[in-house]
mmCIF file of C-alpha atoms and ligand atoms in Angstrom:
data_model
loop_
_atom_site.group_PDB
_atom_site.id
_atom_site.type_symbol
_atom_site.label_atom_id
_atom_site.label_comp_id
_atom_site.label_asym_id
_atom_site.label_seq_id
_atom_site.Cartn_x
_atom_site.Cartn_y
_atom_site.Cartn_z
ATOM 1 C CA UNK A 192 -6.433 2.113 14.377
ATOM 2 C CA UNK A 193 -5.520 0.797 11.153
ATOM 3 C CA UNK A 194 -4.607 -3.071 12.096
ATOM 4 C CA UNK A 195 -0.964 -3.913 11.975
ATOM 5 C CA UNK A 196 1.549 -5.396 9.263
ATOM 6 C CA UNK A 197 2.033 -8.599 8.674
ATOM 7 C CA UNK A 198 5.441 -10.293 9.787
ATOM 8 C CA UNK A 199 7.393 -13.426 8.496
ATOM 9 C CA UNK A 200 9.897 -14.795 10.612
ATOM 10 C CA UNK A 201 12.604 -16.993 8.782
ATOM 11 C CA UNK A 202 14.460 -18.481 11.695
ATOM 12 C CA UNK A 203 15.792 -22.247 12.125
ATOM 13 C CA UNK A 204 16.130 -21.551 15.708
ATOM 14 C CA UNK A 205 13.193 -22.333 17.509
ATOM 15 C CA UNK A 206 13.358 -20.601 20.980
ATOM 16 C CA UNK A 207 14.594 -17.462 19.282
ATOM 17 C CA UNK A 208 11.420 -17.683 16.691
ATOM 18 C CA UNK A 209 9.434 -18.513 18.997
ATOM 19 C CA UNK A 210 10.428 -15.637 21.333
ATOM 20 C CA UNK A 211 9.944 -13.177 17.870
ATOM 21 C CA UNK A 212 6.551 -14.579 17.437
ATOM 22 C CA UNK A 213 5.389 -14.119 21.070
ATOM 23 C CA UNK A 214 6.668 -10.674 21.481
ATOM 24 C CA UNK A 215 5.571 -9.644 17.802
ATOM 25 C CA UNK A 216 2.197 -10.408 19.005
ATOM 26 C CA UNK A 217 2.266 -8.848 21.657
ATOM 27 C CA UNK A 218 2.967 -5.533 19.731
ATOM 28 C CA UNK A 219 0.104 -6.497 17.567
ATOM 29 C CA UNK A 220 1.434 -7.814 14.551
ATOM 30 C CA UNK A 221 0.252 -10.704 12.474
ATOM 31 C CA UNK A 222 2.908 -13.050 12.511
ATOM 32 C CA UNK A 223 4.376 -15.892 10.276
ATOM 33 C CA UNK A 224 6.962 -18.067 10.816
ATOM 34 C CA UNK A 225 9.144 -20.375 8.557
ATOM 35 C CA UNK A 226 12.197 -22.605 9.937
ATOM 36 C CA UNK A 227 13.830 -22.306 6.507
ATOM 37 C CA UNK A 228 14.257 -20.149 3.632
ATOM 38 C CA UNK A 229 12.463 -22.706 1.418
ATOM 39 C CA UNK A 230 9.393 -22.507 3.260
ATOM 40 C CA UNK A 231 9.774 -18.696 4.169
ATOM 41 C CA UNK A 232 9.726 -18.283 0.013
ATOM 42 C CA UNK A 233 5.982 -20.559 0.220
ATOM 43 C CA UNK A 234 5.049 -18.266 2.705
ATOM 44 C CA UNK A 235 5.939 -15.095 0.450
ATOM 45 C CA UNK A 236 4.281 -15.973 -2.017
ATOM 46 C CA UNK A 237 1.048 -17.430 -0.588
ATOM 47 C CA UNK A 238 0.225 -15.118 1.771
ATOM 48 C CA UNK A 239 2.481 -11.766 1.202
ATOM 49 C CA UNK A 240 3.977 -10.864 4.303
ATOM 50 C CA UNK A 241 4.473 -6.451 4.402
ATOM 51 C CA UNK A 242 7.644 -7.412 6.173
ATOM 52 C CA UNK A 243 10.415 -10.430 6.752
ATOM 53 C CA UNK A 244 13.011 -10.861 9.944
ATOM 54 C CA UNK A 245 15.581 -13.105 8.058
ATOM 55 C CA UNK A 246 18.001 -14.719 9.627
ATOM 56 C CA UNK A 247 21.131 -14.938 7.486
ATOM 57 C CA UNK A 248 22.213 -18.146 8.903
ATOM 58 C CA UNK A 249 20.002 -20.822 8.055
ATOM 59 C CA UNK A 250 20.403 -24.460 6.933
ATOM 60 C CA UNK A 251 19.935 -25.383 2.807
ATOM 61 C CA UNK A 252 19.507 -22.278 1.208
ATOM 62 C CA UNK A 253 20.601 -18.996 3.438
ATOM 63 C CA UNK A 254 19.040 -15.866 4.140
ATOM 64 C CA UNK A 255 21.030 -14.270 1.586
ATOM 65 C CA UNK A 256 20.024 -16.226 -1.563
ATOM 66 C CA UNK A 257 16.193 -16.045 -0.009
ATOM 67 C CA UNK A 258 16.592 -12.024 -0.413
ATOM 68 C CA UNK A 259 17.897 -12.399 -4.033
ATOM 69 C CA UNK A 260 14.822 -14.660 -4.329
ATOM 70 C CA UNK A 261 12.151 -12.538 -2.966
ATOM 71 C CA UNK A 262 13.432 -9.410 -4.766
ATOM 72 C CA UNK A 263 13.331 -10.846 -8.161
ATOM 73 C CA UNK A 264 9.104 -11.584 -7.390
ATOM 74 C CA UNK A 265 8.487 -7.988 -4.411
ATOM 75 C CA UNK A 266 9.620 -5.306 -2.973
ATOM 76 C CA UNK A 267 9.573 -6.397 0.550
ATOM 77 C CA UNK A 268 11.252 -4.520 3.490
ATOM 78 C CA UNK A 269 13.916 -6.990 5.009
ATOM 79 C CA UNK A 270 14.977 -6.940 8.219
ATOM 80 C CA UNK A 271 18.332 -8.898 8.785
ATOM 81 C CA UNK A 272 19.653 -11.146 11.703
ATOM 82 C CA UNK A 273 22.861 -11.258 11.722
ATOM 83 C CA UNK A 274 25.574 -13.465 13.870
ATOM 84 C CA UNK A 275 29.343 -12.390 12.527
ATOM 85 C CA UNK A 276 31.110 -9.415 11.266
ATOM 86 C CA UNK A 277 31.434 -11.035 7.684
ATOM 87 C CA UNK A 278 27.741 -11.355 7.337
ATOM 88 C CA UNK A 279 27.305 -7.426 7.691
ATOM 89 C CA UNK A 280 29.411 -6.838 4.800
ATOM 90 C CA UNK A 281 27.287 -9.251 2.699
ATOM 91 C CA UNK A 282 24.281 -7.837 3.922
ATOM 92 C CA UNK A 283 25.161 -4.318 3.516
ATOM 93 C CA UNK A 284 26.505 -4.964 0.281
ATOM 94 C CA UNK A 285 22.973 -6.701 -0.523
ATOM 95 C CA UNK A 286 20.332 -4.620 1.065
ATOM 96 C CA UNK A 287 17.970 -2.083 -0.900
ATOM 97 C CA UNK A 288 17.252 1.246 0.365
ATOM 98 C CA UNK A 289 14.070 -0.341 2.479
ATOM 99 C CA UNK A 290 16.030 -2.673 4.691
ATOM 100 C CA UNK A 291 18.007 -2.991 7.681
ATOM 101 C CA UNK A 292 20.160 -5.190 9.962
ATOM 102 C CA UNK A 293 20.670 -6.489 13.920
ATOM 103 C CA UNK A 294 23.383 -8.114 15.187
ATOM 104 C CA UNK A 295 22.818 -11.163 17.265
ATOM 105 C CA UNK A 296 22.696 -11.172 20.539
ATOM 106 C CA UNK A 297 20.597 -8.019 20.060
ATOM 107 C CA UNK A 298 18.072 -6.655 22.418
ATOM 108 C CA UNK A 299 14.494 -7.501 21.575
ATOM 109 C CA UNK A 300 13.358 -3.670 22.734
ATOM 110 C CA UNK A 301 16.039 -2.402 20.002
ATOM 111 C CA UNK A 302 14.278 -5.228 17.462
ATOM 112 C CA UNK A 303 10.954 -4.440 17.984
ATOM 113 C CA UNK A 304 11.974 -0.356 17.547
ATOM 114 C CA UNK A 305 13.743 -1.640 14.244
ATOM 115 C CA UNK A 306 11.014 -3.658 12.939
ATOM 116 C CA UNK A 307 8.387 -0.261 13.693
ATOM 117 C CA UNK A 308 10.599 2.040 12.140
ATOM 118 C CA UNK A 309 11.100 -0.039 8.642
ATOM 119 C CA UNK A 310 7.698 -1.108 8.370
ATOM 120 C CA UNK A 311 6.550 2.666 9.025
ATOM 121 C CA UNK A 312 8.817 3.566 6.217
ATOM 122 C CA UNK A 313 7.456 1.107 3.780
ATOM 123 C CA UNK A 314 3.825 1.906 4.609
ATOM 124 C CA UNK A 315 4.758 5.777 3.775
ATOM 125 C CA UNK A 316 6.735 5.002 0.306
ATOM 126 C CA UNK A 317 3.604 2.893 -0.417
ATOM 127 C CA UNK A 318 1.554 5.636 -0.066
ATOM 128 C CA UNK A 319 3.144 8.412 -1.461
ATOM 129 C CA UNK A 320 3.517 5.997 -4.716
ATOM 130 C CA UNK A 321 -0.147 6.329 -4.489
ATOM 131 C CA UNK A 322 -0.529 10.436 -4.155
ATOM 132 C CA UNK A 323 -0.335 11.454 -8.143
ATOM 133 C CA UNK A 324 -3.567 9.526 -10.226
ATOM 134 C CA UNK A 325 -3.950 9.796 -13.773
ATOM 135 C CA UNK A 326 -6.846 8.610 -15.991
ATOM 136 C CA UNK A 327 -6.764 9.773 -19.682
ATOM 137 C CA UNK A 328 -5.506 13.157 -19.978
ATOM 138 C CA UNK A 329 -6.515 14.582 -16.394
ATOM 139 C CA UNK A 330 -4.472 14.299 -13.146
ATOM 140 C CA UNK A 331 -5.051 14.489 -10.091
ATOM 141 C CA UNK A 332 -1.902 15.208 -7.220
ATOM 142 C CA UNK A 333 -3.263 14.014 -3.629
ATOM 143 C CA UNK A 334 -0.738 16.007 -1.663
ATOM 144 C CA UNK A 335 -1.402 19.882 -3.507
ATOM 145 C CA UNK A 336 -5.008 18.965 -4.480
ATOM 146 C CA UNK A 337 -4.646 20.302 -7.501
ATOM 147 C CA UNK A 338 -5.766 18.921 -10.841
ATOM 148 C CA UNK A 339 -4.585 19.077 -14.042
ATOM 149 C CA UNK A 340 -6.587 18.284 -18.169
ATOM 150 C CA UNK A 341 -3.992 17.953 -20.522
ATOM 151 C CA UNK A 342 -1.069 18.879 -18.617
ATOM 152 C CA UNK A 343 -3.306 22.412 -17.770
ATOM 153 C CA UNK A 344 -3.914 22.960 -14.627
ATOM 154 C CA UNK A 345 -7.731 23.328 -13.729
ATOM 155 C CA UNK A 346 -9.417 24.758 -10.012
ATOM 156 C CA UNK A 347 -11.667 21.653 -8.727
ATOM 157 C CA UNK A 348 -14.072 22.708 -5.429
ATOM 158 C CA UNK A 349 -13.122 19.891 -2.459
ATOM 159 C CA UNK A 350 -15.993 17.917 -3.629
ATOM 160 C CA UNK A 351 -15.688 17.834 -7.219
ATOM 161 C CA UNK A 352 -12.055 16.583 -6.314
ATOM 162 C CA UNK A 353 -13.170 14.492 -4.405
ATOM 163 C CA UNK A 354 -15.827 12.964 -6.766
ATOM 164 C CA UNK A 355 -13.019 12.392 -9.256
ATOM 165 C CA UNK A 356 -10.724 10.716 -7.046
ATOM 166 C CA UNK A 357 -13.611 8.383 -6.229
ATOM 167 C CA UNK A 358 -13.969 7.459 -9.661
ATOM 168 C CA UNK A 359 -10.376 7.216 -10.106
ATOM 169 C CA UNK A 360 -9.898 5.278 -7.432
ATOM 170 C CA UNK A 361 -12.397 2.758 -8.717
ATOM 171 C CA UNK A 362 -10.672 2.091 -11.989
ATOM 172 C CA UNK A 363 -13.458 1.913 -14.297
ATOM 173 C CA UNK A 364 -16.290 0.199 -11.850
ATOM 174 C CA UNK A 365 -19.128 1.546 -12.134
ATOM 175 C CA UNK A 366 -20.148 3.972 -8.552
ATOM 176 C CA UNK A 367 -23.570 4.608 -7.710
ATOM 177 C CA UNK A 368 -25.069 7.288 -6.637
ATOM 178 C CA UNK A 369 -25.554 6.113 -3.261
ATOM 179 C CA UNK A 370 -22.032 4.977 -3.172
ATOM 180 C CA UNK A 371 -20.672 8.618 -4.299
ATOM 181 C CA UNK A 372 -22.721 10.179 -1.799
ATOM 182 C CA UNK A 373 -21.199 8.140 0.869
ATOM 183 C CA UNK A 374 -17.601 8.590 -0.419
ATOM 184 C CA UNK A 375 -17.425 11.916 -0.923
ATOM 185 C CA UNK A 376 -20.534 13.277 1.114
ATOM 186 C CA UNK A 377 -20.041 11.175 3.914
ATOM 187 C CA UNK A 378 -23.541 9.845 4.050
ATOM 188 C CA UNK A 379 -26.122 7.996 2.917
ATOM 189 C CA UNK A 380 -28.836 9.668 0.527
ATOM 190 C CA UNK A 381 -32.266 9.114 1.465
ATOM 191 C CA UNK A 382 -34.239 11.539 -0.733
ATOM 192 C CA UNK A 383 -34.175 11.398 -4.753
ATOM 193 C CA UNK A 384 -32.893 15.263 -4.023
ATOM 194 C CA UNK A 385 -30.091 14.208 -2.441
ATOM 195 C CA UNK A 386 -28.618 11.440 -5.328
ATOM 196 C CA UNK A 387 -29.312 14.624 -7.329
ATOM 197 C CA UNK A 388 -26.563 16.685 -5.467
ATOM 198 C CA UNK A 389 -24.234 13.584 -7.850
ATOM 199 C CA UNK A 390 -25.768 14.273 -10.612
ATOM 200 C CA UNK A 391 -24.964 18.417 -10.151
ATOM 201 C CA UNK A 392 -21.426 17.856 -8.819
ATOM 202 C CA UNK A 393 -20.501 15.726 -11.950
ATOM 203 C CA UNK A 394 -22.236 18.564 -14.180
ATOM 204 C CA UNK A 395 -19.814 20.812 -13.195
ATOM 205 C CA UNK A 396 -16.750 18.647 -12.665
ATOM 206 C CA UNK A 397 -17.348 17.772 -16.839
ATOM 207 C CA UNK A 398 -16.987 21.043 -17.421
ATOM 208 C CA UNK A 399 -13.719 21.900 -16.020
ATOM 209 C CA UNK A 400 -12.497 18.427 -17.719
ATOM 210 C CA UNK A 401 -13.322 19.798 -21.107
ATOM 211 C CA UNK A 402 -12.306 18.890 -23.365
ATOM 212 C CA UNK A 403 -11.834 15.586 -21.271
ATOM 213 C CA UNK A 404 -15.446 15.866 -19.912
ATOM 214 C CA UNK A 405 -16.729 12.480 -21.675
ATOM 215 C CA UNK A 406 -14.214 10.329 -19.816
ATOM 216 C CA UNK A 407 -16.408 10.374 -16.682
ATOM 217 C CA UNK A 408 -19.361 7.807 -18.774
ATOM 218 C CA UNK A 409 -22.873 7.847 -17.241
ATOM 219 C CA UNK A 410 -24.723 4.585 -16.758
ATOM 220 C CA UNK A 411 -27.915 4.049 -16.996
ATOM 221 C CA UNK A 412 -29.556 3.170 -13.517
ATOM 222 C CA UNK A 413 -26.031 2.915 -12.798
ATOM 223 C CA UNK A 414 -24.447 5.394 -11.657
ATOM 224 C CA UNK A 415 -21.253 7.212 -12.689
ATOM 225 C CA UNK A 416 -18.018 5.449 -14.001
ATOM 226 C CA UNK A 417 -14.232 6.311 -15.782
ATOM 227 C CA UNK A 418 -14.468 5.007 -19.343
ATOM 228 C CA UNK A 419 -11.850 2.563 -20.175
ATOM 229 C CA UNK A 420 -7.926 4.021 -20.228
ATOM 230 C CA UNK A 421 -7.475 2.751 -17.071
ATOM 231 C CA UNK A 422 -6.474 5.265 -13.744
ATOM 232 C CA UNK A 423 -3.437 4.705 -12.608
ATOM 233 C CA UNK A 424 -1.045 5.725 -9.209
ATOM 234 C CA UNK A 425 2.174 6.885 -10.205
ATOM 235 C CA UNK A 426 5.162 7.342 -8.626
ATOM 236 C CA UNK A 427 6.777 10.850 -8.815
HETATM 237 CA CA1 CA B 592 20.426 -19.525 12.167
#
């Protein structure tokens, strides 16, 4: 299981953060916690929570300026604690997309459901940001496993897809052999015949790149690696 998100909790209560820490916990989570904004803003920025409870009412500088604050550095789902009517409106009128609200006194079953939901949400626009890659002229779409050389569309076997995505994926580093083979073989190579399976794959994946074959650069007692223009995820 893939380990869960990491929470901040901005709250100048302390038996109400500490009863968010110990249940967050419970549920797994890695948890934070900050009894101001001030110090929830360190936080954000030294260790880059995936998610923030923010209380709206805090002393110094209030849960609402913190969100303008965070926004202007990440894109950071927000969940919302809210005590009055009038704070709903602000925080409606000030949340993104991504975020969401509870009302205090709310029940800590219907938080923790909240807290699931948005941070599922964020994981899933994270990585569907990450589904089309690009390097040069040739694209590759994670979702229709198709790729495309110059905007053409060209038929890739599973593997040589997958070799390409490995090197994409890697941003110019150099992969080895050994590395490839593990990546898109699934094991390790222990014969010289084996590392040669690579060296065939990439043979034909050149091919159907032309005329974009020579951005996949071969290194010496290296391996295999994307020459410089730089992969990149896009977002659709
Ligand atoms: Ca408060």
């Amino acid at each position: 299981m893939a380990h869960k998100s990491m929470i901040l909790i901005v709250e100048d209560e302390g038996p109400m953060r500490e009863l968010l820490r110990f249940n967050l916990r419970e549920d797994g989570y890695r948890v934070l916690t900050a009894g101001s904004a001030e110090r929830g803003l360190s936080l954000v920025r030294s260790r880059k929570p995936d998610l923030i409870v923010l209380d709206v009412m805090l002393p110094g500088m209030d849960g609402l300026e913190m969100c303008r604050r965070v926004r202007q550095q990440r894109d950071i789902p927000i969940l919302f604690l809210t005590a009055k009517k009038g704070e709903v409106d602000k925080v409606i009128g000030l949340k993104l997309g991504g975020d969401d609200y509870v009302t205090k006194p709310f029940s800590l079953r219907e938080l923790l459901a909240r807290i699931e939901a948005l941070d599922r949400r964020a994981k899933g626009a994270a990585r569907s940001a990450g589904r089309l890659r690009s390097a040069g002229k040739v694209t590759l779409d994670a979702d229709s496993r198709e790729a495309a050389v110059r905007g053409k569309s060209v038929s890739l076997s599973p593997k040589e897809f997958e070799l390409m995505n490995a090197l994409m994926a890697a941003d110019g580093r150099i992969l080895s052999r050994e590395r490839l083979m593990k990546i898109v073989w699934g094991y390790e190579p222990s014969l010289e015949l084996e590392s040669r399976t690579v060296d065939q794959h990439i043979a034909l994946l050149r091919k159907k790149l032309r005329p974009e074959q020579d951005l996949i650069e071969t290194v010496s007692k290296g391996g295999y690696r994307l020459r410089a223009g730089k992969s990149r995820a896009r977002t659709r």
